[in-house]
CSV table of C-alpha atoms in Angstrom, one decimal:
chain,number,residue,atom,x,y,z
A,1,MET,CA,15.9,-18.7,-14.9
A,2,LYS,CA,12.8,-20.8,-15.3
A,3,ILE,CA,11.3,-19.0,-13.0
A,4,LEU,CA,10.8,-16.0,-15.2
A,5,ASP,CA,10.6,-18.1,-17.8
A,6,SER,CA,7.2,-19.2,-16.3
A,7,LEU,CA,5.7,-15.7,-15.7
A,8,GLY,CA,6.6,-14.5,-19.7
A,9,ILE,CA,9.5,-12.5,-18.1
A,10,ALA,CA,13.0,-12.3,-21.0
A,11,ASN,CA,16.0,-11.5,-20.7
A,12,ASN,CA,14.7,-7.7,-22.1
A,13,ASN,CA,11.9,-6.9,-21.5
A,14,GLN,CA,9.2,-3.4,-23.3
A,15,GLY,CA,8.3,-1.8,-20.3
A,16,ALA,CA,4.5,0.0,-21.6
A,17,SER,CA,1.3,-1.4,-22.2
A,18,THR,CA,-1.9,-1.1,-23.4
A,19,GLY,CA,-3.1,-5.2,-22.7
A,20,ALA,CA,-2.5,-7.5,-24.7
A,21,SER,CA,0.4,-5.6,-27.0
A,22,TRP,CA,3.3,-3.9,-25.9
A,23,GLN,CA,5.0,-0.6,-27.3
A,24,THR,CA,8.7,-1.4,-29.3
A,25,THR,CA,10.0,2.4,-28.3
A,26,GLY,CA,14.0,1.5,-26.9
A,27,THR,CA,15.4,5.2,-27.2
A,28,GLU,CA,15.0,6.2,-23.3
A,29,GLY,CA,17.3,3.0,-22.0
A,30,THR,CA,17.2,0.3,-19.8
A,31,ILE,CA,16.4,-0.3,-15.9
A,32,GLU,CA,18.5,-3.3,-14.8
A,33,VAL,CA,16.7,-5.3,-11.6
A,34,ILE,CA,20.1,-6.7,-9.2
A,35,SER,CA,18.7,-9.0,-6.3
A,36,PRO,CA,18.8,-7.6,-3.2
A,37,VAL,CA,19.4,-11.7,-2.7
A,38,ASP,CA,21.8,-12.9,-3.6
A,39,GLY,CA,23.5,-9.5,-6.2
A,40,ARG,CA,22.5,-10.7,-9.5
A,41,LEU,CA,21.2,-9.4,-13.4
A,42,LEU,CA,17.5,-10.7,-13.0
A,43,ALA,CA,16.0,-10.0,-15.8
A,44,SER,CA,16.1,-5.9,-17.8
A,45,VAL,CA,13.1,-3.6,-19.3
A,46,TYR,CA,13.7,-1.1,-21.4
A,47,ARG,CA,11.9,2.1,-19.6
A,48,CYS,CA,8.3,3.8,-21.0
A,49,SER,CA,9.4,7.0,-23.4
A,50,GLU,CA,6.6,10.2,-24.0
A,51,LYS,CA,5.3,8.6,-26.7
A,52,ASP,CA,4.3,5.3,-25.6
A,53,TYR,CA,3.0,7.1,-22.5
A,54,ARG,CA,0.6,9.3,-24.1
A,55,GLN,CA,-1.0,6.2,-26.1
A,56,CYS,CA,-1.3,4.1,-22.8
A,57,SER,CA,-3.5,6.8,-21.7
A,58,ALA,CA,-6.1,7.7,-24.8
A,59,SER,CA,-6.3,3.7,-24.5
A,60,ALA,CA,-7.0,4.4,-20.8
A,61,GLU,CA,-9.8,7.2,-21.6
A,62,GLU,CA,-10.5,6.0,-24.9
A,63,THR,CA,-12.6,1.9,-23.2
A,64,PHE,CA,-13.1,3.5,-19.7
A,65,ARG,CA,-16.4,4.9,-22.4
A,66,ALA,CA,-16.9,1.9,-23.0
A,67,TRP,CA,-16.0,-0.5,-19.5
A,68,ARG,CA,-18.2,1.9,-18.0
A,69,CYS,CA,-21.2,0.8,-19.3
A,70,VAL,CA,-20.0,-2.8,-18.8
A,71,PRO,CA,-23.0,-4.1,-15.5
A,72,GLY,CA,-21.4,-4.6,-12.8
A,73,PRO,CA,-21.3,-7.8,-11.3
A,74,LYS,CA,-20.2,-8.7,-15.6
A,75,ARG,CA,-16.8,-6.6,-14.7
A,76,GLY,CA,-16.7,-9.1,-11.4
A,77,GLU,CA,-16.3,-11.8,-13.4
A,78,ILE,CA,-13.8,-10.6,-15.3
A,79,VAL,CA,-11.8,-9.6,-11.7
A,80,ARG,CA,-13.4,-13.5,-10.7
A,81,GLN,CA,-10.6,-15.3,-13.5
A,82,ILE,CA,-7.9,-12.5,-12.4
A,83,GLY,CA,-8.1,-13.8,-9.4
A,84,GLU,CA,-8.3,-17.2,-10.8
A,85,ALA,CA,-5.6,-16.7,-13.0
A,86,LEU,CA,-3.1,-15.7,-9.6
A,87,ARG,CA,-4.0,-19.2,-7.9
A,88,ALA,CA,-2.4,-20.8,-10.8
A,89,ILE,CA,0.7,-18.9,-10.8
A,90,LYS,CA,0.6,-18.3,-6.4
A,91,THR,CA,4.2,-19.9,-6.2
A,92,GLU,CA,5.9,-18.6,-8.9
A,93,LEU,CA,4.8,-14.7,-9.0
A,94,GLY,CA,5.5,-15.5,-5.0
A,95,THR,CA,8.7,-16.6,-5.5
A,96,LEU,CA,9.7,-13.9,-8.0
A,97,ILE,CA,8.7,-11.6,-5.4
A,98,THR,CA,10.9,-12.4,-3.4
A,99,LEU,CA,13.3,-12.5,-6.0
A,100,GLU,CA,13.0,-8.4,-6.5
A,101,THR,CA,12.3,-7.4,-2.8
A,102,GLY,CA,14.2,-9.6,-0.8
A,103,LYS,CA,11.6,-10.6,1.6
A,104,SER,CA,10.9,-14.2,2.3
A,105,LEU,CA,9.0,-16.1,0.3
A,106,GLN,CA,6.6,-16.9,3.0
A,107,GLU,CA,5.5,-12.8,2.5
A,108,GLY,CA,6.6,-13.2,-1.3
A,109,LEU,CA,4.1,-15.7,-1.3
A,110,GLY,CA,2.0,-14.0,1.4
A,111,GLU,CA,1.5,-10.9,-1.0
A,112,VAL,CA,0.1,-12.9,-4.0
A,113,GLN,CA,-2.8,-14.3,-1.5
A,114,GLU,CA,-3.8,-10.7,-0.5
A,115,MET,CA,-4.5,-10.4,-4.0
A,116,ILE,CA,-6.1,-13.3,-4.4
A,117,ASP,CA,-8.4,-12.1,-1.7
A,118,ILE,CA,-8.7,-8.8,-2.9
A,119,CYS,CA,-9.9,-10.3,-6.1
A,120,GLU,CA,-12.9,-12.4,-4.4
A,121,PHE,CA,-13.6,-8.8,-2.0
A,122,ALA,CA,-14.6,-7.3,-5.4
A,123,VAL,CA,-16.6,-9.5,-6.7
A,124,GLY,CA,-18.9,-9.6,-3.9
A,125,LEU,CA,-18.7,-5.5,-4.4
A,126,SER,CA,-19.7,-5.6,-8.1
A,127,ARG,CA,-22.8,-6.7,-6.9
A,128,GLN,CA,-23.4,-3.6,-3.9
A,129,LEU,CA,-22.6,-0.4,-5.5
A,130,TYR,CA,-24.9,0.6,-3.2
A,131,GLY,CA,-25.7,4.3,-2.9
A,132,LYS,CA,-28.6,5.6,-0.3
A,133,THR,CA,-32.6,6.6,-0.8
A,134,MET,CA,-33.6,9.7,1.4
A,135,SER,CA,-37.3,11.2,3.1
A,136,SER,CA,-37.7,13.6,0.6
A,137,GLU,CA,-39.1,16.9,2.3
A,138,ARG,CA,-41.0,17.8,-0.8
A,139,LEU,CA,-44.9,16.1,-1.3
A,140,GLU,CA,-44.7,13.5,-4.5
A,141,HIS,CA,-40.5,13.3,-4.2
A,142,ARG,CA,-38.1,11.0,-4.2
A,143,LEU,CA,-34.0,12.2,-3.1
A,144,TYR,CA,-31.5,9.4,-3.4
A,145,GLU,CA,-28.2,9.9,-4.3
A,146,GLN,CA,-26.0,6.8,-6.9
A,147,TYR,CA,-22.2,6.4,-7.6
A,148,HIS,CA,-20.8,5.9,-11.6
A,149,PRO,CA,-18.2,4.9,-13.1
A,150,LEU,CA,-15.0,8.3,-12.6
A,151,GLY,CA,-12.6,7.7,-15.0
A,152,PRO,CA,-8.8,6.5,-15.6
A,153,VAL,CA,-7.1,5.9,-12.4
A,154,GLY,CA,-3.6,6.4,-12.1
A,155,ILE,CA,-1.2,3.7,-10.1
A,156,ILE,CA,1.8,4.4,-8.3
A,157,SER,CA,3.2,1.7,-6.8
A,158,ALA,CA,6.4,1.6,-3.9
A,159,PHE,CA,8.4,-1.1,-4.2
A,160,ASN,CA,7.6,-2.8,-0.8
A,161,PHE,CA,4.2,-4.4,-2.1
A,162,PRO,CA,5.1,-4.6,-5.6
A,163,ALA,CA,2.1,-6.6,-6.1
A,164,ALA,CA,-0.5,-6.1,-3.8
A,165,VAL,CA,-1.2,-2.1,-3.2
A,166,TRP,CA,-2.1,-2.4,-7.5
A,167,SER,CA,-4.2,-5.1,-6.7
A,168,TRP,CA,-6.2,-3.2,-4.1
A,169,ASN,CA,-6.1,-0.2,-6.1
A,170,ALA,CA,-6.9,-2.5,-9.8
A,171,MET,CA,-9.4,-4.6,-8.8
A,172,ILE,CA,-11.1,-1.9,-6.8
A,173,ALA,CA,-11.6,0.3,-9.6
A,174,ALA,CA,-12.2,-2.5,-12.7
A,175,VAL,CA,-15.6,-3.3,-10.6
A,176,CYS,CA,-16.3,0.1,-10.2
A,177,GLY,CA,-16.5,0.8,-13.5
A,178,ASP,CA,-13.3,2.7,-13.9
A,179,THR,CA,-10.0,1.8,-16.4
A,180,THR,CA,-5.9,1.9,-14.8
A,181,LEU,CA,-3.2,2.8,-16.1
A,182,TRP,CA,-0.3,1.9,-13.8
A,183,LYS,CA,4.0,3.3,-13.6
A,184,PRO,CA,5.3,0.4,-10.9
A,185,SER,CA,8.7,1.1,-9.2
A,186,SER,CA,11.3,1.0,-11.0
A,187,GLN,CA,12.9,-0.7,-8.4
A,188,THR,CA,10.3,-3.8,-9.4
A,189,PRO,CA,9.2,-3.9,-12.2
A,190,LEU,CA,9.3,-8.0,-12.5
A,191,THR,CA,6.9,-8.3,-10.8
A,192,ALA,CA,4.3,-5.9,-13.3
A,193,ILE,CA,5.3,-7.6,-16.0
A,194,ALA,CA,4.5,-10.7,-14.5
A,195,ILE,CA,1.2,-9.6,-13.9
A,196,GLN,CA,1.0,-7.2,-17.3
A,197,HIS,CA,0.5,-10.9,-19.8
A,198,LEU,CA,-1.8,-12.5,-17.3
A,199,LEU,CA,-4.1,-9.5,-17.5
A,200,GLY,CA,-3.3,-9.7,-21.2
A,201,ARG,CA,-4.4,-13.3,-21.2
A,202,ILE,CA,-7.4,-12.5,-19.5
A,203,ILE,CA,-8.6,-9.4,-21.9
A,204,GLU,CA,-7.6,-12.0,-24.7
A,205,HIS,CA,-9.7,-15.3,-23.9
A,206,ASN,CA,-12.6,-12.4,-23.1
A,207,GLN,CA,-12.6,-10.4,-26.4
A,208,LEU,CA,-12.0,-7.5,-23.8
A,209,PRO,CA,-10.5,-4.1,-25.8
A,210,GLU,CA,-7.2,-2.5,-24.6
A,211,GLY,CA,-6.7,-0.6,-22.6
A,212,LEU,CA,-8.5,-1.7,-19.6
A,213,PHE,CA,-5.2,-2.8,-17.8
A,214,ASN,CA,-2.3,-0.3,-19.0
A,215,LEU,CA,1.1,-0.5,-17.2
A,216,VAL,CA,3.9,2.3,-18.1
A,217,VAL,CA,7.5,1.7,-16.3
A,218,GLY,CA,9.5,4.5,-16.5
A,219,ALA,CA,11.2,7.1,-13.6
A,220,GLY,CA,9.3,9.0,-11.3
A,221,ALA,CA,10.5,12.4,-13.2
A,222,THR,CA,9.1,11.8,-16.2
A,223,VAL,CA,6.9,8.6,-16.6
A,224,GLY,CA,6.1,9.7,-13.0
A,225,GLU,CA,5.7,13.2,-13.3
A,226,GLN,CA,3.4,12.8,-16.9
A,227,LEU,CA,1.4,10.7,-15.1
A,228,LEU,CA,0.4,13.2,-11.7
A,229,HIS,CA,0.4,16.7,-14.7
A,230,ASP,CA,-2.1,13.9,-17.0
A,231,GLN,CA,-5.9,16.0,-17.4
A,232,GLN,CA,-7.2,12.2,-18.6
A,233,LEU,CA,-7.2,10.5,-14.5
A,234,PRO,CA,-9.8,12.0,-12.4
A,235,LEU,CA,-8.2,10.2,-9.4
A,236,VAL,CA,-3.9,8.9,-8.7
A,237,SER,CA,-3.3,6.6,-6.3
A,238,ILE,CA,0.3,7.0,-4.8
A,239,THR,CA,1.8,4.7,-2.2
A,240,GLY,CA,5.3,6.0,-1.3
A,241,SER,CA,7.4,8.5,1.0
A,242,THR,CA,5.9,11.8,2.0
A,243,ARG,CA,8.3,13.5,-0.2
A,244,VAL,CA,7.3,11.8,-3.0
A,245,GLY,CA,2.8,11.8,-2.0
A,246,ARG,CA,3.6,16.0,-0.9
A,247,ARG,CA,4.6,16.0,-4.1
A,248,GLY,CA,1.8,14.0,-5.8
A,249,ALA,CA,-1.4,15.7,-4.1
A,250,GLU,CA,0.4,19.4,-5.1
A,251,VAL,CA,0.4,18.7,-8.7
A,252,VAL,CA,-2.9,16.2,-8.7
A,253,ALA,CA,-5.0,19.3,-6.9
A,254,ALA,CA,-3.9,22.4,-9.2
A,255,ARG,CA,-5.3,20.3,-12.0
A,256,PHE,CA,-8.7,19.7,-9.2
A,257,GLY,CA,-7.7,15.9,-9.4
A,258,ARG,CA,-8.2,13.2,-6.7
A,259,SER,CA,-5.2,12.1,-4.6
A,260,ILE,CA,-5.5,9.2,-2.3
A,261,LEU,CA,-2.4,9.2,0.0
A,262,GLU,CA,-0.4,6.3,1.4
A,263,LEU,CA,2.8,7.1,2.1
A,264,GLY,CA,5.3,7.1,5.5
A,265,GLY,CA,3.9,5.5,8.7
A,266,ASN,CA,6.6,5.7,12.3
A,267,ASN,CA,4.5,3.2,13.6
A,268,ALA,CA,4.7,3.1,17.8
A,269,ILE,CA,3.2,0.0,20.3
A,270,ILE,CA,2.7,0.3,24.1
A,271,LEU,CA,3.3,-1.7,26.8
A,272,THR,CA,1.2,-0.8,29.5
A,273,PRO,CA,2.1,-2.7,32.8
A,274,GLY,CA,-0.4,-4.9,31.5
A,275,ALA,CA,0.5,-6.7,28.8
A,276,ASN,CA,0.9,-9.8,28.8
A,277,LEU,CA,4.4,-10.5,27.7
A,278,GLU,CA,4.9,-14.2,25.7
A,279,ARG,CA,1.6,-12.8,22.9
A,280,ALA,CA,3.4,-9.7,23.0
A,281,VAL,CA,7.2,-9.9,22.1
A,282,PRO,CA,6.9,-12.2,19.2
A,283,ALA,CA,4.5,-9.3,17.2
A,284,ILE,CA,6.5,-6.7,18.0
A,285,VAL,CA,9.5,-8.7,16.4
A,286,PHE,CA,7.2,-9.8,13.2
A,287,SER,CA,5.8,-6.3,13.3
A,288,ALA,CA,9.9,-4.9,13.5
A,289,VAL,CA,12.0,-7.1,11.4
A,290,GLY,CA,9.7,-8.3,8.8
A,291,THR,CA,10.0,-7.5,5.3
A,292,ALA,CA,13.3,-6.2,6.9
A,293,GLY,CA,11.4,-3.4,8.3
A,294,GLN,CA,10.8,-2.9,5.4
A,295,ARG,CA,6.5,-1.7,5.3
A,296,CYS,CA,4.7,1.3,6.1
A,297,THR,CA,3.1,-0.5,9.1
A,298,THR,CA,6.4,-1.8,10.7
A,299,THR,CA,6.8,-0.6,14.2
A,300,ARG,CA,10.0,1.6,14.8
A,301,ARG,CA,8.7,2.0,18.4
A,302,LEU,CA,8.2,0.7,21.2
A,303,ILE,CA,6.9,2.4,23.5
A,304,VAL,CA,7.2,0.7,26.7
A,305,HIS,CA,6.5,1.2,31.0
A,306,GLN,CA,9.5,1.9,33.4
A,307,ASP,CA,8.4,-0.9,35.4
A,308,LEU,CA,8.3,-3.2,32.5
A,309,TYR,CA,10.9,-1.9,30.6
A,310,PRO,CA,13.7,-4.0,31.9
A,311,LYS,CA,12.2,-7.5,31.3
A,312,VAL,CA,11.5,-6.0,28.1
A,313,LYS,CA,15.0,-5.2,27.5
A,314,LYS,CA,16.7,-8.5,27.7
A,315,ALA,CA,13.5,-10.5,26.1
A,316,LEU,CA,13.7,-8.8,23.2
A,317,THR,CA,17.8,-8.3,23.1
A,318,ALA,CA,16.6,-12.2,23.8
A,319,ALA,CA,14.5,-12.5,20.4
A,320,TYR,CA,16.9,-10.8,18.2
A,321,ALA,CA,19.7,-13.1,18.9
A,322,SER,CA,17.2,-15.6,18.1
A,323,LEU,CA,16.4,-14.3,14.7
A,324,ARG,CA,18.7,-16.1,11.5
A,325,ILE,CA,19.4,-13.8,8.9
A,326,GLY,CA,20.0,-14.6,5.4
A,327,SER,CA,18.4,-15.8,1.8
A,328,PRO,CA,14.7,-14.8,1.9
A,329,LEU,CA,14.4,-18.6,0.1
A,330,ASP,CA,15.1,-20.3,2.4
A,331,GLN,CA,12.4,-20.8,4.7
A,332,LYS,CA,13.9,-21.6,8.3
A,333,ASN,CA,15.1,-17.4,7.8
A,334,HIS,CA,13.5,-14.9,9.5
A,335,VAL,CA,15.2,-11.2,8.2
A,336,GLY,CA,15.8,-11.1,4.9
A,337,PRO,CA,18.1,-8.1,2.8
A,338,LEU,CA,17.2,-4.1,2.1
A,339,ILE,CA,16.4,-3.2,-0.6
A,340,SER,CA,19.1,-1.8,-2.4
A,341,ARG,CA,23.0,-0.8,-1.1
A,342,GLU,CA,21.7,2.8,-1.0
A,343,ALA,CA,19.2,1.5,1.5
A,344,VAL,CA,21.6,0.4,3.7
A,345,THR,CA,23.5,3.3,3.0
A,346,GLY,CA,20.0,5.2,5.3
A,347,TYR,CA,20.7,2.7,7.1
A,348,THR,CA,23.7,3.4,8.1
A,349,LYS,CA,22.9,7.1,8.5
A,350,ALA,CA,20.4,6.5,10.6
A,351,LEU,CA,22.3,5.0,13.7
A,352,GLN,CA,25.6,6.7,13.3
A,353,GLU,CA,22.3,10.0,13.7
A,354,LEU,CA,20.9,8.5,16.0
A,355,SER,CA,24.2,8.3,18.8
A,356,LYS,CA,25.3,12.2,17.7
A,357,GLN,CA,21.3,12.3,19.4
A,358,GLY,CA,22.5,10.5,22.8
A,359,GLY,CA,20.9,6.9,21.7
A,360,GLU,CA,22.2,3.9,22.7
A,361,ILE,CA,22.5,0.8,20.3
A,362,VAL,CA,21.6,-2.1,22.7
A,363,PHE,CA,21.9,-4.7,19.4
A,364,GLY,CA,22.8,-5.0,16.4
A,365,GLY,CA,24.2,-2.9,13.5
A,366,ARG,CA,26.2,-5.0,11.5
A,367,VAL,CA,26.8,-4.9,7.9
A,368,LEU,CA,26.6,-8.2,6.9
A,369,GLU,CA,29.9,-9.5,4.7
A,370,GLY,CA,30.7,-12.6,3.2
A,371,GLU,CA,29.8,-16.0,2.0
A,372,GLY,CA,25.5,-15.5,1.9
A,373,PHE,CA,26.0,-12.5,2.2
A,374,GLU,CA,27.2,-11.2,-1.7
A,375,SER,CA,24.8,-8.8,-2.6
A,376,GLY,CA,25.5,-5.9,0.3
A,377,CYS,CA,21.9,-5.9,0.9
A,378,TYR,CA,21.7,-7.1,4.2
A,379,VAL,CA,21.4,-5.6,7.7
A,380,GLU,CA,21.4,-7.0,11.5
A,381,PRO,CA,17.7,-5.8,12.7
A,382,VAL,CA,18.6,-3.5,15.5
A,383,LEU,CA,17.4,-2.8,19.5
A,384,ALA,CA,17.4,0.8,20.3
A,385,GLU,CA,17.4,3.0,22.7
A,386,ALA,CA,16.2,6.6,22.2
A,387,GLU,CA,14.3,9.3,23.4
A,388,ASN,CA,10.6,10.3,21.3
A,389,HIS,CA,12.0,14.1,20.4
A,390,TYR,CA,15.3,13.0,18.2
A,391,PRO,CA,14.6,13.8,14.8
A,392,VAL,CA,15.7,9.9,13.8
A,393,VAL,CA,13.2,8.6,16.1
A,394,GLN,CA,11.2,11.3,14.2
A,395,GLN,CA,11.6,10.8,10.9
A,396,GLU,CA,10.5,7.1,9.1
A,397,THR,CA,13.4,4.7,7.9
A,398,PHE,CA,12.4,2.5,6.0
A,399,ALA,CA,15.2,0.0,7.5
A,400,PRO,CA,14.1,-2.9,10.7
A,401,ILE,CA,15.8,-0.4,13.3
A,402,LEU,CA,13.5,-0.1,16.8
A,403,TYR,CA,13.6,2.7,19.0
A,404,LEU,CA,13.0,1.8,22.8
A,405,ILE,CA,11.7,4.5,24.5
A,406,THR,CA,9.6,4.3,28.3
A,407,TYR,CA,7.1,6.4,29.6
A,408,ASP,CA,6.0,6.4,33.6
A,409,GLY,CA,2.6,7.3,35.1
A,410,GLY,CA,-0.4,6.7,33.0
A,411,VAL,CA,-1.4,5.2,29.0
A,412,GLU,CA,-1.8,8.6,28.5
A,413,ASN,CA,1.3,9.8,28.5
A,414,ALA,CA,2.5,6.7,26.4
A,415,ILE,CA,-0.2,7.8,24.0
A,416,ARG,CA,0.3,11.4,23.9
A,417,LEU,CA,3.8,9.8,23.4
A,418,GLN,CA,2.5,7.4,20.2
A,419,ASN,CA,0.8,10.8,19.0
A,420,GLY,CA,3.2,12.6,18.9
A,421,VAL,CA,5.1,12.7,15.3
A,422,ALA,CA,3.9,13.5,12.0
A,423,GLN,CA,2.9,10.3,10.3
A,424,GLY,CA,-0.4,8.8,11.9
A,425,LEU,CA,-0.8,4.9,9.8
A,426,SER,CA,-1.0,2.7,12.1
A,427,SER,CA,-0.3,1.8,15.6
A,428,SER,CA,-0.9,-0.5,19.1
A,429,ILE,CA,-2.2,-1.2,22.3
A,430,PHE,CA,-0.8,-4.3,24.2
A,431,THR,CA,-3.1,-4.9,27.2
A,432,ASP,CA,-5.2,-6.4,29.0
A,433,GLN,CA,-6.9,-3.7,30.9
A,434,VAL,CA,-10.3,-2.9,29.0
A,435,ARG,CA,-10.0,1.4,30.3
A,436,GLU,CA,-6.5,1.3,28.6
A,437,ALA,CA,-7.6,-0.7,26.0
A,438,GLU,CA,-10.7,1.6,25.2
A,439,LEU,CA,-9.2,5.2,26.3
A,440,PHE,CA,-6.4,4.2,22.9
A,441,LEU,CA,-9.1,3.8,20.5
A,442,SER,CA,-11.2,6.5,22.3
A,443,ALA,CA,-11.0,10.1,20.2
A,444,ALA,CA,-9.1,11.0,22.7
A,445,GLY,CA,-7.0,7.9,22.3
A,446,SER,CA,-5.3,6.2,18.6
A,447,ASP,CA,-4.7,9.7,15.9
A,448,CYS,CA,-3.6,6.6,13.0
A,449,GLY,CA,-6.1,5.3,10.5
A,450,ILE,CA,-4.8,2.2,12.3
A,451,ALA,CA,-5.6,1.4,15.5
A,452,ASN,CA,-4.5,-2.5,17.0
A,453,VAL,CA,-5.3,-3.9,20.6
A,454,ASN,CA,-3.3,-7.1,21.4
A,455,ILE,CA,-1.7,-7.7,17.5
A,456,GLY,CA,0.5,-5.6,16.0
A,457,THR,CA,1.3,-2.9,13.5
A,458,SER,CA,1.8,-4.6,10.8
A,459,GLY,CA,-0.6,-7.8,9.0
A,460,ALA,CA,-4.0,-5.9,7.6
A,461,GLU,CA,-6.4,-7.3,6.7
A,462,ILE,CA,-8.4,-6.2,3.0
A,463,GLY,CA,-11.5,-6.6,4.5
A,464,GLY,CA,-11.3,-3.5,6.7
A,465,ALA,CA,-9.8,0.2,4.9
A,466,PHE,CA,-6.1,0.8,5.1
A,467,GLY,CA,-4.9,4.6,5.8
A,468,GLY,CA,-3.5,6.4,7.9
A,469,GLU,CA,-4.1,10.7,8.7
A,470,LYS,CA,-1.7,13.5,9.3
A,471,GLU,CA,1.3,12.8,6.7
A,472,THR,CA,0.9,9.2,6.0
A,473,GLY,CA,-1.5,11.4,2.9
A,474,GLY,CA,-5.6,10.7,4.8
A,475,GLY,CA,-6.4,7.5,1.9
A,476,ARG,CA,-7.6,4.4,2.0
A,477,GLU,CA,-8.0,1.8,0.1
A,478,SER,CA,-8.5,-1.8,-0.1
A,479,GLY,CA,-12.0,-2.5,2.6
A,480,SER,CA,-15.1,-1.3,3.6
A,481,ASP,CA,-16.4,1.7,1.8
A,482,ALA,CA,-12.9,2.7,0.8
A,483,TRP,CA,-15.0,1.9,-3.4
A,484,LYS,CA,-16.1,5.1,-3.0
A,485,GLY,CA,-12.9,6.8,-3.4
A,486,TYR,CA,-12.9,5.7,-7.3
A,487,MET,CA,-16.8,7.0,-8.7
A,488,ARG,CA,-18.5,9.6,-8.5
A,489,ARG,CA,-21.2,10.7,-6.6
A,490,GLN,CA,-24.7,11.8,-7.5
A,491,THR,CA,-27.3,13.4,-6.2
A,492,ASN,CA,-30.4,12.8,-7.4
A,493,THR,CA,-33.9,14.2,-6.7
A,494,ILE,CA,-37.6,13.0,-8.6
A,495,ASN,CA,-40.5,15.0,-8.8
A,496,TYR,CA,-43.4,12.2,-9.6
A,497,GLY,CA,-46.4,15.0,-8.9
A,498,LEU,CA,-48.0,17.8,-10.9
A,499,GLU,CA,-47.0,20.5,-8.6
A,500,LEU,CA,-43.2,22.1,-8.6
A,501,PRO,CA,-43.1,22.4,-4.1
A,502,LEU,CA,-39.8,24.2,-4.1
A,503,ALA,CA,-37.2,23.2,-1.2
A,504,GLN,CA,-37.3,25.2,2.0
A,505,GLY,CA,-40.6,26.3,1.2
A,506,ILE,CA,-39.4,28.7,-1.3
A,507,VAL,CA,-42.2,30.3,-3.1
A,508,PHE,CA,-41.6,31.7,-6.6
A,509,GLU,CA,-44.8,32.0,-9.3
A,510,LEU,CA,-45.1,33.6,-12.1
């Protein structure tokens, strides 16, 4: 395929790289990458061996010792070049993301744009890795703090954003003076390999040492476990399910490492009687069916005031009936496939559980077959009436299922329902009432890491820190001051006087 050729993807690809060079082990079997768009084989990837992993880890550690001493703005210049290189292949890489994940071409291109944006953010950040100066209680003393590079950073990413989430971590880590070791999802390794080829060209052009950006493709039970236990990695960023994050956090904490966790979401939008439905309905539909419901920020619960519910139900049913489902390469379509047939099984099981627990499907629910749906990964987005306490509603199903839940009384009751799940990533309220909006954003309001007013739950900008609370893990990536997580913090005191006063007025005389 021409797109694959242009990105350096062969029929058979190595799965481990230290930058400009690739390991050649082929003893661990291969991953066959099947496109959910049409079911065809895109390419295969040799799994990384334990020896390959050790070489990549050692390379990351060795290169870190030199990279940490490079001035921040010069590190930023390398990231700037990466951003420019991404601009040159935006269409090709965005198309590959669509082929590999099944998300719409617009979303694939948007993901590459997000990478470009985070590169620009990181370049500016490279001149602003600031500490603070505080007033010392002691005469002729200066008290301040500074941030130093932390070390090699492990990155475990998920299939649904096979490029952007890596860039949130890797570009920030790079300007902070860290090297990275990336384990992508085994469902989407080709995007990672294409990016690694791009990075290799940057490394060669600038005569940088190998090991700045490292790639290891393999199973979680082997390569993933090696990464979690790797004492050379003081920080591991994990994007995935709550189950995966819990395992990762336990292993990393046991060796006193740090972890950044971006885990499950069970996001809700609240519609109050004062909501503007013309503005709300399109936001709800995109947030619920974008990426075929396979975003961690996907809207999974719609909490509607009972007085508004009949009108909302009618409007959403009409909107869902107008959705076009089909190849994500056709930009006229709204909804593409799920990532795999296993994901379709999860979708159908959730609907079966919904029925057992007393819920009712309002719209959708079919697995689509026939011409254009040969991969077996296409499903109808679902609207379903449910109650917040149903076990199926309490868990995250990575599919386009939107649960319609009603509330009565004041907005406090809606907020209580919204917060009444184990996850705490993204949340939203639609209202034109200032009091309702401010209460939602207050300490007594949404308990999520992201809280929006009059926009949906998905589509976060890179300028704000991204992450959530509770079983979402508490991690923060991307913008704001999330960069501090990739550095070690140091408090410094300088005595420039001739005396030696002690803090707290302590007197010690010899």
